[in-house]
């Protein structure tokens, strides 16, 4: 059974969240196809979960990177920008003002 390490670190204007496992890793031919619609290695999978996750990140100007070595494990790094839009800033300010 493998282990899982979760990391969090600030970068220039963003935050990175990484998930690293020590499992079996992903073969290069499969790694190239990850995130493609309907690609799955699971018997009951749809191949849409990772695609949906990537699209949500992209809608928030973020991105996901997956690296893997067969026999050594896989790392998924998600980068999310920290900047808030003008609307988000107003909502946060209003929420902070209303907290008693």
C-alpha positions as CSV (number, residue, x, y, z in Angstrom):
1,X,0.0,0.0,0.0
2,X,1.3,3.4,-1.0
3,X,1.4,6.7,0.9
4,X,0.0,10.1,0.1
5,X,1.7,13.5,0.8
6,X,-0.3,16.7,0.5
7,X,1.6,20.0,0.1
8,X,0.6,23.6,0.1
9,X,2.8,26.5,-0.9
10,X,2.4,30.1,-2.0
11,X,3.9,31.2,-5.3
12,X,3.9,34.5,-7.0
13,X,0.2,35.5,-6.9
14,X,-1.0,32.0,-6.6
15,X,-1.1,29.0,-4.3
16,X,0.0,25.5,-5.2
17,X,-1.6,22.4,-3.8
18,X,0.2,19.1,-4.5
19,X,-0.9,15.5,-4.0
20,X,1.9,13.0,-4.3
21,X,1.5,9.3,-3.9
22,X,3.9,6.4,-3.8
23,X,1.7,4.1,-5.7
24,X,2.3,2.2,-9.0
25,X,2.5,5.4,-11.1
26,X,1.0,5.9,-14.6
27,X,2.4,4.7,-17.9
28,X,3.5,7.4,-20.3
29,X,0.9,6.4,-23.0
30,X,-1.9,6.7,-20.4
31,X,-0.5,9.9,-18.9
32,X,-0.8,11.6,-22.3
33,X,-4.5,10.7,-22.4
34,X,-5.4,11.8,-18.9
35,X,-8.1,14.5,-19.0
36,X,-9.3,13.5,-22.4
37,X,-13.1,13.0,-22.6
38,X,-14.2,9.5,-21.9
39,X,-10.7,8.2,-21.2
40,X,-10.7,6.0,-18.1
41,X,-8.8,3.0,-16.7
42,X,-11.6,2.1,-14.4
43,X,-14.3,-0.5,-15.2
44,X,-17.1,1.8,-14.1
45,X,-15.6,5.2,-14.8
46,X,-16.9,7.7,-17.2
47,X,-13.7,9.5,-18.0
48,X,-15.3,12.9,-17.2
49,X,-14.3,13.6,-13.6
50,X,-10.8,14.9,-14.3
51,X,-11.9,16.8,-17.4
52,X,-14.6,18.5,-15.3
53,X,-12.0,19.4,-12.6
54,X,-9.6,20.8,-15.2
55,X,-12.4,23.0,-16.7
56,X,-13.4,24.3,-13.3
57,X,-9.8,25.3,-12.6
58,X,-9.4,26.9,-16.0
59,X,-12.6,28.9,-15.4
60,X,-10.8,30.3,-12.3
61,X,-7.6,30.9,-14.2
62,X,-6.0,28.0,-12.5
63,X,-4.4,24.8,-13.9
64,X,-3.4,21.3,-13.1
65,X,-0.2,19.4,-13.9
66,X,0.2,15.7,-13.5
67,X,3.6,14.0,-13.5
68,X,4.2,10.3,-12.9
69,X,6.9,7.6,-13.0
70,X,5.8,4.0,-13.3
71,X,6.8,2.1,-10.1
72,X,7.4,5.3,-8.2
73,X,4.1,7.3,-8.0
74,X,2.2,10.3,-9.2
75,X,2.1,13.9,-8.4
76,X,-0.9,16.2,-9.2
77,X,-0.2,19.9,-8.7
78,X,-3.1,22.4,-8.8
79,X,-2.2,26.1,-9.1
80,X,-4.9,28.6,-8.1
81,X,-4.5,32.4,-8.5
82,X,-5.0,34.5,-5.4
83,X,-6.2,37.6,-7.0
84,X,-9.9,38.5,-6.6
85,X,-12.1,40.1,-9.2
86,X,-13.7,43.4,-8.4
87,X,-17.0,41.6,-7.7
88,X,-15.4,39.1,-5.4
89,X,-13.6,41.9,-3.5
90,X,-16.9,43.6,-2.9
91,X,-18.6,40.4,-1.8
92,X,-15.7,39.7,0.6
93,X,-15.8,43.2,2.0
94,X,-19.6,43.1,2.5
95,X,-19.3,39.8,4.2
96,X,-16.5,41.0,6.5
97,X,-18.5,44.1,7.3
98,X,-21.6,42.1,8.3
99,X,-19.8,39.7,10.7
100,X,-20.5,40.5,14.4
